[in-house]
Amino acid sequence: MRAGPSQEEIRRQNLGALLRQVHVHGAVSRAELTNALGLNRSTIGALTADLAAAGLVREELPKETGRAGRPSLVVRAESERIFVYALLIGVDRLVAARIGLGGEILDRRERQRGRGEFVASDVITPLAEFVNEMHRKAPEESTCVGTGVAVAGIVRREDGLVRLGPMIGWVNEPLGTALHEVLAMDAPTYVGNDADLGALAEHIRGAGTDSDNIIYLSGDVGIGGGIIAGGRPVAGHGGYGGEVGHMVVNPNGKPCICGARGCWMTEVGEHALLAAADRQGIGREGILAVVDAANRGDALAQAAVRDVGDWLGFGVANLVNIFNPETVIFGGTLRDLYLAGAAQVRSRLNRNGLPACREHVRLRTPGLGDDSSLIGAAELAFQRLLADPLDVGAPATQPAESTV
Amino acid sequence: MRAGPSQEEIRRQNLGALLRQVHVHGAVSRAELTNALGLNRSTIGALTADLAAAGLVREELPKETGRAGRPSLVVRAESERIFVYALLIGVDRLVAARIGLGGEILDRRERQRGRGEFVASDVITPLAEFVNEMHRKAPEESTCVGTGVAVAGIVRREDGLVRLGPMIGWVNEPLGTALHEVLAMDAPTYVGNDADLGALAEHIRGAGTDSDNIIYLSGDVGIGGGIIAGGRPVAGHGGYGGEVGHMVVNPNGKPCICGARGCWMTEVGEHALLAAADRQGIGREGILAVVDAANRGDALAQAAVRDVGDWLGFGVANLVNIFNPETVIFGGTLRDLYLAGAAQVRSRLNRNGLPACREHVRLRTPGLGDDSSLIGAAELAFQRLLADPLDVGAPATQPAESTV
């Protein structure tokens, strides 16, 4: 247990708490801030003034009040002035977005990713082009405070090295440093696992805002997992935790690319579903075609969805017993698979999950649709600003050009 | 993110941090405290004086310094004056101890637990007798600040209801309230899962003091798990997390008492080992007899240990992929099983664990021997005092008699 903070640390913490409140909840009145933060009105006023002077928030009249009398001012994030770049490197797609403080997507670009793009440089060039395009369109008086990258791989926290990205064919790709060099920004570049960032985003502004214990599962070719326990991400020693796709659920199952046999992702992933449905196809489209056929009454596809749904339930039940979460969220292709096989998932969860562990579990689809990981990348990039607003927010008058 | 603390909260936090330092690390000098807590000497002096006035610590000359010159005073916990009762309800035994601030076991009682003791009242009477015996021997000027109970079951945090204790045959036993009533103490009674408390104790003063991510596994008839992630216990929504024994590792495996099939505990527990070794026997002694036979060269026992060691490795690899821990600790009968089958455990971990997740994992036996859960129960009981020392510590002058 560490000692209590200094006055300086408390001020920083208060500034961060206020800015986070505005960032997450949108325009809020001083009265709401007083309430949410448990600070008195004069402290809220002083903190707001400091953040406004740094160009991070502004006070204005609310859009409409619907009440008589003089409306009170609301504090609003300077979303157009303070932004991050969020990048997503998925199995099938590349996405880049400019996202303002407050979480608004101000601009975005997307293209398919070829499965042959086996080194980081294959995606760095197109992503950098996206960023440059968006940057040219950004308002002159705006500032980029960071870049966040979500990638379908195992990421070393300190430098953004992708140690293993089996789904995208990467091994030890120095994504973070290479991207940072190409983007040539002053603001730092952060890289995270896509499922970890999906969990973060769903916790902050998605289907898990009412939960402190969340399991976010992201399906693609395999299964990624991001876990929030007691309100905080489960990262592990090197940040490599959450590799639920390589939990062995069937020791006599199919060989996995990791070398083991019967990993959860081999029983639930693309190949398992396509094989069970006796279909060709690949990736997201292949999976969705099977789900679609099942929804239209194709018996073989239905059997495949049921079978895979049962295996999905096996892993979910294991995780529920381990984490006793309030919320399990099925993202990516698992969203469609879950919706088609919900009865099997729930049935297996009821059989294998301990009553105490599963009784309050809600199974959900993402509140942020297909953008959970992208929004999570933005949240990752905003973390430094929210931890120490005035230190990071200081160069608010710096024109956008100088930051890229 | 909450706002920064008030002056009053900071003082409480500092008092708690200082007292925790003394509680965990034993006698420490003011200089060491200044260093560890990052507070200046005068603040440390004032905090120490407050804690001493409340009868929680005292300052004295160190036992021996080995150095010339005037030795500086050390701050030491008032272990004889401030204590808790720690109780353990295991599958095969009942233990009660009086444990002083600082973690010293001042007194203890133990007896075997009959497997027919299927309701809480069967153990409450003998445990209360133990406590009363110890209490009569406690110094008159000493104060009990709480009672902690470790039980092999799924425990509801708020009132200590044991929802399910399959290994001890309990269902919905109101252990916490019943025990509190019988003990008739002013100080509160807290109940926790034995493996959760084992993890807590090993983290604070056992084999996991150098780790922030710990998986503590406790074998008895089944397997219990306690998990520390990012330095904090993984509790889950209702405090029921960590039920790793009911992670299904073999869908075609043996039926488990929970209703599922192939739970980890069915593949690794007492029955699996005894069946594989083709032996009669029961409980801890039955398991240890097989391990002992294997160590003495019995081929069938060796095969059984290897087989069960492999299954042990399956579950460990799953947990390592999920948590990326620094330390996995094998407690209870798993300690002996792990020591006998370490090669199989490690081999399976190497095959099923992702390199990034397992590369820094140390497999260990408990630093606290068979007392991890008992010490953890004491730590649970001390938590309130350490969170707010002066509030709890105030009745330090109250004689022991009035607290039971």
XYZ file of C-alpha atoms in Angstrom, chain A:
404
model
C 0.000 0.000 0.000
C 1.450 3.311 -0.999
C 1.240 6.475 0.991
C -1.352 9.139 0.248
C -0.693 11.499 -2.648
C 0.854 14.958 -2.515
C -1.123 18.140 -3.185
C 0.313 18.238 -6.700
C -0.739 14.649 -7.364
C -4.228 15.366 -6.041
C -4.618 18.347 -8.339
C -3.498 16.233 -11.312
C -5.875 13.464 -10.259
C -8.769 15.918 -9.964
C -8.041 17.486 -13.340
C -7.893 14.013 -14.873
C -11.106 12.920 -13.179
C -12.956 15.984 -14.408
C -11.625 15.677 -17.948
C -12.469 11.972 -17.996
C -15.999 12.746 -16.876
C -16.443 15.131 -19.787
C -14.662 12.769 -22.178
C -16.866 9.810 -21.297
C -20.220 11.422 -20.535
C -20.280 14.362 -22.941
C -21.478 17.824 -21.980
C -22.032 17.994 -18.237
C -23.075 20.838 -15.964
C -20.924 22.037 -13.067
C -23.601 20.716 -10.732
C -23.299 17.247 -12.265
C -19.523 17.413 -11.982
C -19.768 18.473 -8.330
C -21.965 15.477 -7.765
C -19.964 12.940 -9.767
C -16.565 13.915 -8.367
C -17.562 14.724 -4.789
C -15.727 18.058 -4.921
C -17.158 21.430 -3.966
C -18.333 23.999 -6.528
C -15.378 26.306 -6.220
C -12.896 23.475 -6.787
C -14.856 22.350 -9.838
C -14.835 25.937 -11.088
C -11.070 26.271 -10.689
C -10.359 22.911 -12.338
C -12.679 23.736 -15.236
C -10.968 27.081 -15.717
C -7.549 25.400 -15.824
C -8.708 22.839 -18.377
C -10.374 25.559 -20.461
C -7.192 27.661 -20.405
C -5.307 24.647 -21.734
C -7.787 24.360 -24.589
C -9.163 21.000 -23.444
C -12.727 21.976 -22.530
C -15.058 24.919 -23.029
C -18.115 26.117 -21.190
C -21.222 26.950 -23.173
C -24.980 27.073 -23.017
C -26.577 23.669 -23.400
C -28.175 22.993 -26.812
C -31.699 23.012 -25.351
C -32.943 22.813 -21.825
C -36.714 22.387 -22.133
C -36.954 24.232 -18.829
C -37.813 27.750 -17.987
C -35.295 30.075 -16.370
C -31.639 30.749 -17.002
C -29.959 27.516 -18.123
C -26.678 26.654 -16.397
C -23.524 26.313 -18.437
C -22.249 22.903 -19.459
C -18.638 21.820 -19.731
C -17.851 20.205 -23.056
C -14.718 18.557 -24.467
C -12.865 20.431 -27.200
C -13.460 17.520 -29.550
C -12.462 19.339 -32.726
C -9.229 20.676 -31.253
C -7.921 17.720 -29.289
C -7.846 14.383 -31.019
C -6.050 11.091 -31.476
C -5.534 8.761 -34.382
C -6.926 5.276 -33.886
C -5.765 2.468 -36.142
C -7.054 -1.083 -36.421
C -5.150 -3.950 -38.021
C -7.638 -6.772 -38.276
C -7.432 -10.064 -40.067
C -9.543 -8.821 -42.958
C -9.395 -5.046 -42.738
C -7.415 -1.943 -41.958
C -9.171 1.014 -40.383
C -7.895 4.449 -39.467
C -9.881 7.150 -37.720
C -9.399 10.588 -36.271
C -11.235 10.613 -32.963
C -11.848 13.715 -30.890
C -11.676 14.099 -27.133
C -15.125 12.941 -26.058
C -14.961 9.930 -28.347
C -16.464 11.322 -31.516
C -15.203 9.832 -34.766
C -14.321 12.936 -36.772
C -12.992 11.188 -39.860
C -12.332 7.607 -40.911
C -10.822 5.482 -43.677
C -11.044 1.755 -44.248
C -9.873 -0.880 -46.694
C -9.656 -4.641 -46.907
C -6.464 -6.274 -45.749
C -4.977 -8.934 -47.985
C -4.200 -12.195 -46.204
C -0.771 -12.197 -47.810
C 0.352 -9.097 -45.923
C 2.710 -10.918 -43.637
C 4.972 -8.162 -42.354
C 4.216 -4.949 -40.546
C 5.468 -2.770 -43.397
C 2.645 -4.066 -45.613
C 0.125 -2.279 -43.457
C 2.197 0.656 -42.254
C 2.267 2.364 -45.643
C -1.495 2.314 -46.271
C -2.245 3.256 -42.649
C 0.209 6.166 -42.810
C -1.477 7.331 -46.022
C -4.829 7.257 -44.285
C -3.438 9.290 -41.414
C -1.825 11.813 -43.721
C -5.041 12.252 -45.688
C -7.027 12.828 -42.522
C -4.365 15.127 -41.159
C -4.528 17.404 -44.152
C -8.252 17.780 -43.540
C -7.921 18.407 -39.792
C -8.542 21.977 -38.571
C -5.379 24.023 -38.402
C -5.657 24.805 -34.695
C -6.099 21.183 -33.671
C -3.642 18.936 -31.845
C -3.015 15.222 -32.027
C -2.211 13.952 -28.516
C -1.400 10.367 -29.464
C -1.924 7.420 -31.765
C -3.448 4.140 -30.651
C -3.211 0.927 -32.613
C -5.293 -2.208 -32.154
C -3.789 -5.317 -33.696
C -4.852 -8.957 -33.783
C -1.719 -10.192 -32.043
C 0.235 -10.564 -28.814
C 1.774 -7.162 -28.135
C 4.709 -6.175 -25.935
C 3.455 -3.167 -24.019
C 6.586 -1.067 -23.724
C 7.429 -0.722 -27.413
C 4.509 -2.138 -29.392
C 6.397 -5.151 -30.739
C 3.907 -7.684 -32.077
C 5.429 -10.905 -30.786
C 2.959 -13.180 -32.453
C 0.014 -12.472 -34.688
C -0.884 -15.932 -35.936
C -4.070 -14.730 -37.570
C -2.261 -12.074 -39.566
C 0.922 -14.104 -40.030
C 3.208 -11.861 -37.989
C 6.161 -12.860 -35.829
C 8.151 -10.254 -33.877
C 7.108 -7.296 -35.971
C 8.218 -3.955 -34.452
C 4.902 -2.333 -35.271
C 4.987 0.393 -32.636
C 8.414 1.793 -33.397
C 8.072 1.407 -37.172
C 4.697 3.120 -37.259
C 5.857 5.897 -34.954
C 8.789 6.562 -37.242
C 6.689 6.705 -40.394
C 4.014 8.902 -38.832
C 6.773 11.216 -37.519
C 4.555 12.625 -34.787
C 5.638 14.259 -31.550
C 2.789 12.523 -29.751
C 3.466 8.939 -28.707
C 2.210 5.785 -30.418
C 0.670 3.014 -28.332
C -0.101 -0.496 -29.546
C -2.463 -2.958 -27.909
C -4.128 -6.285 -28.546
C -7.410 -5.771 -30.394
C -9.529 -7.773 -27.948
C -7.970 -6.064 -24.904
C -8.809 -2.707 -26.458
C -12.284 -3.909 -27.390
C -12.887 -4.764 -23.742
C -11.580 -1.343 -22.680
C -13.899 0.489 -25.077
C -16.973 -1.582 -24.217
C -16.270 -0.917 -20.541
C -15.919 2.833 -21.019
C -18.687 3.485 -23.540
C -20.243 0.238 -24.785
C -22.224 -2.731 -23.506
C -20.198 -2.997 -20.300
C -20.518 0.481 -18.769
C -22.672 -0.960 -15.978
C -20.215 -3.793 -15.216
C -16.922 -4.056 -13.391
C -16.237 -7.617 -14.497
C -16.367 -8.096 -18.248
C -15.232 -10.738 -20.685
C -15.015 -9.384 -24.207
C -14.581 -12.040 -26.869
C -13.612 -11.102 -30.353
C -13.992 -13.577 -33.171
C -12.167 -13.371 -36.418
C -10.401 -16.417 -37.715
C -9.620 -17.261 -34.094
C -10.823 -15.925 -30.770
C -9.293 -13.046 -28.897
C -10.208 -12.124 -25.363
C -10.055 -8.976 -23.300
C -10.884 -9.118 -19.614
C -11.863 -6.457 -17.100
C -11.807 -7.647 -13.468
C -12.793 -5.332 -10.641
C -12.940 -2.455 -13.100
C -9.395 -2.922 -14.339
C -7.939 -4.729 -17.368
C -6.301 -8.088 -16.668
C -2.967 -7.595 -18.397
C -0.589 -10.016 -16.728
C 3.145 -9.724 -16.263
C 4.057 -8.689 -19.798
C 0.630 -7.542 -20.925
C 0.049 -10.871 -22.678
C -2.951 -12.019 -20.637
C -6.367 -12.736 -22.062
C -5.259 -15.351 -24.584
C -8.467 -17.265 -24.041
C -8.451 -18.582 -27.609
C -5.614 -20.884 -26.570
C -7.428 -22.337 -23.595
C -7.591 -26.045 -24.390
C -11.205 -27.186 -24.193
C -10.851 -30.448 -26.065
C -7.599 -32.392 -25.590
C -8.619 -34.747 -28.413
C -9.552 -31.881 -30.696
C -8.049 -30.389 -33.815
C -4.431 -29.224 -33.943
C -4.050 -25.499 -33.360
C -1.481 -23.284 -35.055
C 0.037 -22.684 -31.598
C 1.171 -26.320 -31.442
C -1.390 -27.516 -28.925
C -4.508 -29.494 -29.710
C -8.130 -28.585 -29.103
C -7.613 -24.912 -28.287
C -10.906 -23.073 -27.968
C -10.243 -21.210 -31.222
C -9.816 -24.419 -33.172
C -13.215 -25.653 -31.948
C -15.021 -22.374 -32.532
C -13.047 -20.543 -35.232
C -13.513 -20.132 -38.944
C -12.160 -23.525 -39.930
C -14.269 -25.482 -37.446
C -17.462 -23.833 -38.586
C -16.731 -24.154 -42.300
C -15.699 -27.791 -41.924
C -18.796 -28.623 -39.864
C -20.981 -26.994 -42.491
C -19.014 -28.705 -45.260
C -18.399 -25.395 -47.009
C -15.628 -23.577 -48.754
C -15.076 -19.965 -47.865
C -12.697 -17.912 -45.864
C -12.612 -15.397 -43.080
C -15.422 -13.207 -41.963
C -17.408 -13.701 -45.166
C -17.123 -17.455 -44.948
C -18.387 -17.466 -41.360
C -21.217 -15.076 -42.079
C -22.286 -17.164 -45.098
C -22.731 -20.213 -42.855
C -24.640 -18.231 -40.233
C -26.771 -16.741 -42.965
C -27.521 -20.195 -44.447
C -28.452 -21.455 -40.980
C -30.799 -18.514 -40.475
C -32.411 -19.345 -43.837
C -33.050 -22.964 -42.808
C -30.075 -24.888 -44.270
C -30.010 -28.007 -42.071
C -26.282 -28.682 -42.366
C -25.420 -25.066 -41.600
C -27.799 -25.157 -38.640
C -26.123 -28.277 -37.286
C -22.734 -26.603 -37.714
C -23.877 -23.479 -35.871
C -25.331 -25.616 -33.070
C -22.151 -27.636 -32.752
C -19.908 -24.593 -32.716
C -22.340 -22.788 -30.400
C -21.960 -25.622 -27.925
C -18.167 -25.299 -28.029
C -18.533 -21.569 -27.654
C -20.539 -22.282 -24.503
C -17.792 -24.566 -23.148
C -15.248 -21.786 -23.147
C -17.702 -19.176 -21.884
C -18.635 -21.433 -18.947
C -14.950 -21.917 -18.072
C -14.358 -18.172 -18.097
C -17.503 -17.495 -16.094
C -16.342 -19.957 -13.419
C -12.946 -18.279 -13.332
C -14.098 -14.635 -13.406
C -17.708 -14.512 -12.118
C -18.406 -11.603 -14.507
C -21.570 -9.567 -14.943
C -21.169 -9.307 -18.686
C -19.857 -11.421 -21.555
C -19.713 -9.607 -24.887
C -19.466 -11.388 -28.238
C -17.717 -9.222 -30.827
C -16.546 -9.602 -34.402
C -17.798 -12.763 -36.094
C -18.642 -14.229 -32.660
C -21.468 -11.699 -32.565
C -23.212 -13.413 -35.469
C -22.291 -16.874 -34.293
C -23.600 -16.118 -30.824
C -26.872 -14.679 -32.134
C -27.414 -17.772 -34.299
C -26.383 -20.253 -31.597
C -27.494 -18.444 -28.444
C -29.585 -21.375 -27.234
C -26.591 -23.711 -27.349
C -24.285 -21.205 -25.686
C -26.754 -20.552 -22.882
C -27.561 -24.235 -22.464
C -23.896 -25.194 -22.143
C -23.263 -22.292 -19.805
C -26.128 -23.491 -17.610
C -24.730 -27.011 -17.536
C -21.059 -26.210 -16.984
C -21.213 -22.908 -15.141
C -21.574 -22.960 -11.364
C -24.853 -21.292 -10.332
C -23.096 -18.771 -8.079
C -20.708 -17.775 -10.876
C -23.239 -17.537 -13.695
C -26.397 -16.285 -11.974
C -25.914 -12.599 -12.813
C -24.204 -13.029 -16.176
C -25.637 -11.192 -19.143
C -24.604 -12.328 -22.595
C -24.443 -9.345 -24.924
C -23.383 -8.077 -28.308
C -21.046 -5.058 -28.490
C -22.485 -1.628 -27.837
C -19.960 -0.209 -30.294
C -20.681 -2.657 -33.113
C -17.599 -3.449 -35.161
C -15.743 -0.454 -33.779
C -14.998 -1.663 -30.238
C -11.297 -2.237 -30.875
C -10.936 0.950 -32.907
C -12.541 3.028 -30.148
C -10.400 1.145 -27.657
C -7.291 2.188 -29.579
C -8.443 5.801 -29.237
C -9.020 5.348 -25.507
C -5.511 3.912 -25.199
C -4.117 6.984 -26.946
C -6.130 9.344 -24.688
C -4.936 7.717 -21.449
C -1.831 9.870 -21.105
C -3.841 13.076 -21.506
C -6.444 11.926 -18.992
C -3.744 10.982 -16.462
C -2.086 14.404 -16.603
C -4.196 16.844 -18.617
C -2.138 19.992 -18.259
C 1.171 18.351 -19.036
C -0.113 16.803 -22.254
C -2.682 19.436 -23.080
C -0.201 22.301 -22.842
C 0.729 22.548 -26.523
C -2.931 23.157 -27.405
C -2.030 26.178 -29.473
C 0.396 24.205 -31.581
C -0.957 23.908 -35.122
C -1.767 20.470 -36.420
C 0.923 20.555 -39.092
C 3.756 20.440 -36.646
C 2.566 17.267 -34.981
C 2.839 14.978 -38.016
